[in-house]
C-alpha cells in the first residue's frame, strides 16, 4: 500500500540547535513529496515540496528537506531552531487516484523548541 | 494562491442536532475540494473530496454528508450529530494536478455535547 510514515510523535530540540523531522514514504513511481506546518487552532500551511531535480529543497521560514531515493526518505531540516518553530509538522505524498490525484498525509510530528 | 474561508470558527452543538459547515474558495476556478477531520491535534482523516459541482466521493462511512452546490462552495452536513463527531474540521483545495499544493482553511472546531 502507498503510504507516508512519520516515525516520531514528538521531537524536542533546544533553540539554536539544528532540527530534523523524519519522513519515509512508500509509493510506486516518482513521488511528489510535501511538508506542511500547523500552528495551534489553525489550518495547515505549505512549507516546501519536491517534484524533481535537486535533492535538497528549500522552503519557507528557513526550512529545507532532503529527498533520498535509496532510503525513500524526505526529512525536514533547519540549521538553527527557533521557539516559534514549535508546531505540528506533516509530511505528505501526492498520489494518482480515481479521477485525478489525492494527497496522503503522515500522522504528524509535534516539534517543541525550548528556549 | 488560493484563499479558503470557513465558518463558523467554533461551534458547540447538542447531540442529535443538525450541522452545516461551509467552505468557500477564492483565487481559483474548478478546484478539487476536500473535507478533513482532525482529532486531538493529530493526524488528518479525509472525509470527502469533490472534483466538480455535484460530484462527491466519500472516503469513510459515517454520520456526515457533503455537498458542492457551486464551483467554489463546499458544505459539510449532518442530520443528527453524535458525540464522536466532535473535532477540528478542515476544508482544503487544490488545482487537481500531480504537483499541486493543497491550501487549507482556518478550520472549524466542533464540540458536540
Tab-separated table of C-alpha atoms in Angstrom:
chain	number	residue	atom	x	y	z
A	1	UNK	CA	0.000	0.000	0.000
A	2	UNK	CA	1.160	3.515	-0.716
A	3	UNK	CA	1.824	5.415	2.483
A	4	UNK	CA	3.741	8.053	4.375
A	5	UNK	CA	5.311	7.424	7.770
A	6	UNK	CA	6.498	9.876	10.374
A	7	UNK	CA	8.197	7.652	12.949
A	8	UNK	CA	8.395	10.256	15.720
A	9	UNK	CA	5.324	11.530	17.540
A	10	UNK	CA	7.377	14.320	19.067
A	11	UNK	CA	10.773	15.957	18.574
A	12	UNK	CA	12.367	18.141	21.246
A	13	UNK	CA	15.220	20.495	20.450
A	14	UNK	CA	16.864	23.465	22.118
A	15	UNK	CA	16.668	26.860	20.462
A	16	UNK	CA	19.653	27.453	18.213
A	17	UNK	CA	20.291	23.754	17.635
A	18	UNK	CA	19.659	22.030	14.310
A	19	UNK	CA	16.409	20.131	13.956
A	20	UNK	CA	15.327	17.149	11.886
A	21	UNK	CA	11.795	15.802	11.473
A	22	UNK	CA	11.770	12.425	9.770
A	23	UNK	CA	9.556	11.158	6.972
A	24	UNK	CA	9.654	7.978	4.901
A	25	UNK	CA	7.357	7.022	2.083
A	26	UNK	CA	6.213	4.006	0.144
A	27	UNK	CA	4.841	4.811	-3.322
A	28	UNK	CA	5.036	3.394	-6.804
A	29	UNK	CA	6.523	5.597	-9.466
A	30	UNK	CA	8.055	9.014	-8.922
A	31	UNK	CA	6.983	10.566	-5.641
A	32	UNK	CA	5.773	14.117	-5.221
A	33	UNK	CA	6.546	14.953	-1.598
A	34	UNK	CA	5.415	17.838	0.589
A	35	UNK	CA	5.869	19.282	4.064
A	36	UNK	CA	3.160	21.277	5.806
A	37	UNK	CA	3.118	23.005	9.202
A	38	UNK	CA	0.166	23.552	11.518
A	39	UNK	CA	0.137	26.073	14.347
A	40	UNK	CA	-2.434	25.649	17.164
A	41	UNK	CA	-6.057	26.047	16.080
A	42	UNK	CA	-5.052	26.891	12.522
A	43	UNK	CA	-5.156	25.199	9.143
A	44	UNK	CA	-2.107	23.597	7.569
A	45	UNK	CA	0.382	25.804	5.734
A	46	UNK	CA	2.593	24.686	2.870
A	47	UNK	CA	6.351	24.689	3.632
A	48	UNK	CA	8.028	23.063	0.648
A	49	UNK	CA	7.771	20.327	-1.958
A	50	UNK	CA	9.958	18.020	-4.000
A	51	UNK	CA	8.928	17.317	-7.561
A	52	UNK	CA	12.160	16.668	-9.442
A	53	UNK	CA	15.714	17.935	-9.754
A	54	UNK	CA	17.966	18.917	-6.848
A	55	UNK	CA	17.509	16.583	-3.890
A	56	UNK	CA	17.792	19.462	-1.418
A	57	UNK	CA	14.666	21.592	-1.444
A	58	UNK	CA	14.480	24.949	0.302
A	59	UNK	CA	11.217	26.283	1.653
A	60	UNK	CA	9.597	28.857	3.885
A	61	UNK	CA	10.941	30.083	7.265
A	62	UNK	CA	14.440	28.675	6.658
A	63	UNK	CA	13.311	25.063	6.383
A	64	UNK	CA	14.747	22.616	3.885
A	65	UNK	CA	14.215	18.955	3.096
A	66	UNK	CA	16.391	16.330	1.513
A	67	UNK	CA	14.950	13.758	-0.865
A	68	UNK	CA	16.774	10.422	-0.632
A	69	UNK	CA	15.524	7.955	-3.193
A	70	UNK	CA	17.547	4.967	-1.969
A	71	UNK	CA	16.273	5.396	1.588
A	72	UNK	CA	12.803	6.535	0.466
A	73	UNK	CA	13.031	9.440	2.858
A	74	UNK	CA	12.212	13.140	2.834
A	75	UNK	CA	13.430	14.515	6.149
A	76	UNK	CA	12.691	18.118	7.117
A	77	UNK	CA	15.624	20.114	8.486
A	78	UNK	CA	16.559	23.518	9.794
A	79	UNK	CA	20.088	24.565	10.792
A	80	UNK	CA	19.038	26.633	13.815
A	81	UNK	CA	15.679	26.131	15.536
A	82	UNK	CA	13.535	28.959	16.874
A	83	UNK	CA	10.964	28.771	19.663
A	84	UNK	CA	8.421	29.981	17.105
A	85	UNK	CA	9.059	26.811	15.050
A	86	UNK	CA	7.154	24.828	17.680
A	87	UNK	CA	4.204	23.354	15.806
A	88	UNK	CA	2.796	20.180	14.259
A	89	UNK	CA	4.526	19.098	11.049
A	90	UNK	CA	3.015	16.877	8.359
A	91	UNK	CA	4.787	15.054	5.576
A	92	UNK	CA	2.619	14.238	2.557
A	93	UNK	CA	2.784	12.489	-0.797
A	94	UNK	CA	0.733	13.219	-3.894
A	95	UNK	CA	-0.750	10.086	-5.472
A	96	UNK	CA	-2.740	9.254	-8.549
A	97	UNK	CA	-6.300	8.388	-7.623
A	98	UNK	CA	-9.505	7.514	-9.425
A	99	UNK	CA	-10.418	10.627	-11.365
A	100	UNK	CA	-7.225	12.501	-10.587
A	101	UNK	CA	-4.804	12.864	-7.711
A	102	UNK	CA	-5.014	12.949	-3.953
A	103	UNK	CA	-2.693	13.796	-1.074
A	104	UNK	CA	-1.812	11.284	1.635
A	105	UNK	CA	-0.651	12.817	4.916
A	106	UNK	CA	1.558	11.295	7.574
A	107	UNK	CA	0.326	11.183	11.159
A	108	UNK	CA	2.229	14.326	12.082
A	109	UNK	CA	5.204	15.103	14.336
A	110	UNK	CA	4.969	17.660	17.104
A	111	UNK	CA	8.072	19.816	17.366
A	112	UNK	CA	8.922	21.502	20.670
A	113	UNK	CA	11.713	24.067	20.643
A	114	UNK	CA	12.835	25.035	24.133
A	115	UNK	CA	14.358	28.435	24.851
B	1	UNK	CA	-2.552	31.400	-4.474
B	2	UNK	CA	-5.893	30.222	-3.196
B	3	UNK	CA	-7.683	31.513	-0.109
B	4	UNK	CA	-10.051	29.245	1.796
B	5	UNK	CA	-12.763	30.614	4.068
B	6	UNK	CA	-14.549	28.509	6.663
B	7	UNK	CA	-17.322	29.327	9.062
B	8	UNK	CA	-18.161	29.217	11.773
B	9	UNK	CA	-14.793	29.170	13.525
B	10	UNK	CA	-16.203	27.445	16.596
B	11	UNK	CA	-19.455	25.602	17.173
B	12	UNK	CA	-20.991	23.911	20.206
B	13	UNK	CA	-23.961	21.722	19.398
B	14	UNK	CA	-26.103	19.246	21.353
B	15	UNK	CA	-26.214	15.586	20.399
B	16	UNK	CA	-28.920	14.935	17.827
B	17	UNK	CA	-28.901	18.454	16.371
B	18	UNK	CA	-28.180	19.171	12.680
B	19	UNK	CA	-24.911	20.539	11.346
B	20	UNK	CA	-23.880	22.716	8.453
B	21	UNK	CA	-20.294	23.863	7.943
B	22	UNK	CA	-19.443	25.994	4.968
B	23	UNK	CA	-16.274	26.429	2.964
B	24	UNK	CA	-15.670	28.842	0.106
B	25	UNK	CA	-12.613	29.255	-2.090
B	26	UNK	CA	-11.122	32.329	-3.753
B	27	UNK	CA	-8.370	32.641	-6.311
B	28	UNK	CA	-9.053	29.641	-8.483
B	29	UNK	CA	-11.735	28.012	-10.577
B	30	UNK	CA	-12.812	24.377	-10.800
B	31	UNK	CA	-10.761	23.341	-7.779
B	32	UNK	CA	-10.697	19.951	-6.104
B	33	UNK	CA	-12.221	20.383	-2.649
B	34	UNK	CA	-11.712	18.318	0.468
B	35	UNK	CA	-13.117	17.950	3.980
B	36	UNK	CA	-10.769	16.582	6.638
B	37	UNK	CA	-11.351	15.886	10.322
B	38	UNK	CA	-8.537	16.193	12.808
B	39	UNK	CA	-8.947	14.664	16.259
B	40	UNK	CA	-6.916	15.789	19.274
B	41	UNK	CA	-4.445	17.857	17.225
B	42	UNK	CA	-3.033	14.879	15.398
B	43	UNK	CA	-3.474	13.232	12.033
B	44	UNK	CA	-5.894	14.186	9.292
B	45	UNK	CA	-8.737	11.928	8.258
B	46	UNK	CA	-10.053	12.580	4.750
B	47	UNK	CA	-13.856	12.592	4.889
B	48	UNK	CA	-14.964	13.759	1.434
B	49	UNK	CA	-13.496	15.107	-1.765
B	50	UNK	CA	-15.055	16.680	-4.811
B	51	UNK	CA	-13.681	17.179	-8.316
B	52	UNK	CA	-16.629	19.247	-9.535
B	53	UNK	CA	-20.126	20.590	-8.844
B	54	UNK	CA	-22.364	17.853	-7.532
B	55	UNK	CA	-19.539	15.288	-7.542
B	56	UNK	CA	-18.811	13.968	-4.062
B	57	UNK	CA	-16.697	10.992	-3.030
B	58	UNK	CA	-16.812	9.661	0.497
B	59	UNK	CA	-13.695	8.147	1.987
B	60	UNK	CA	-15.205	6.675	5.146
B	61	UNK	CA	-18.721	5.643	6.142
B	62	UNK	CA	-20.058	7.996	8.741
B	63	UNK	CA	-22.767	10.237	10.055
B	64	UNK	CA	-21.813	13.126	7.794
B	65	UNK	CA	-22.535	14.159	4.215
B	66	UNK	CA	-21.095	16.742	1.843
B	67	UNK	CA	-22.442	18.803	-0.999
B	68	UNK	CA	-20.999	21.121	-3.610
B	69	UNK	CA	-23.761	23.391	-4.885
B	70	UNK	CA	-21.374	25.823	-6.592
B	71	UNK	CA	-17.889	25.561	-8.077
B	72	UNK	CA	-16.163	27.140	-5.089
B	73	UNK	CA	-18.520	26.179	-2.284
B	74	UNK	CA	-18.305	23.010	-0.243
B	75	UNK	CA	-20.684	22.159	2.598
B	76	UNK	CA	-20.392	19.540	5.320
B	77	UNK	CA	-23.665	18.459	6.929
B	78	UNK	CA	-25.261	16.113	9.374
B	79	UNK	CA	-28.903	15.482	10.201
B	80	UNK	CA	-28.158	14.289	13.756
B	81	UNK	CA	-24.826	14.886	15.432
B	82	UNK	CA	-23.107	12.255	17.556
B	83	UNK	CA	-20.610	12.827	20.361
B	84	UNK	CA	-17.966	11.232	18.146
B	85	UNK	CA	-18.436	13.985	15.552
B	86	UNK	CA	-16.515	16.395	17.772
B	87	UNK	CA	-13.237	17.524	16.254
B	88	UNK	CA	-11.461	20.093	14.152
B	89	UNK	CA	-12.778	20.229	10.584
B	90	UNK	CA	-10.569	21.484	7.813
B	91	UNK	CA	-11.530	22.379	4.277
B	92	UNK	CA	-8.829	22.237	1.613
B	93	UNK	CA	-8.469	22.992	-2.058
B	94	UNK	CA	-6.079	22.214	-4.880
B	95	UNK	CA	-6.000	22.521	-8.646
B	96	UNK	CA	-6.019	18.800	-9.302
B	97	UNK	CA	-2.634	18.252	-10.891
B	98	UNK	CA	0.049	15.856	-9.736
B	99	UNK	CA	2.307	18.554	-8.308
B	100	UNK	CA	-0.349	20.559	-6.608
B	101	UNK	CA	-0.051	22.053	-3.173
B	102	UNK	CA	-3.149	21.861	-1.004
B	103	UNK	CA	-4.415	25.077	0.555
B	104	UNK	CA	-6.229	24.855	3.844
B	105	UNK	CA	-8.867	26.953	5.520
B	106	UNK	CA	-8.561	28.080	9.154
B	107	UNK	CA	-10.753	25.233	10.388
B	108	UNK	CA	-13.937	24.866	12.428
B	109	UNK	CA	-13.776	23.449	15.921
B	110	UNK	CA	-16.928	21.464	16.648
B	111	UNK	CA	-17.846	20.316	20.122
B	112	UNK	CA	-20.856	18.039	20.457
B	113	UNK	CA	-22.250	17.807	23.989
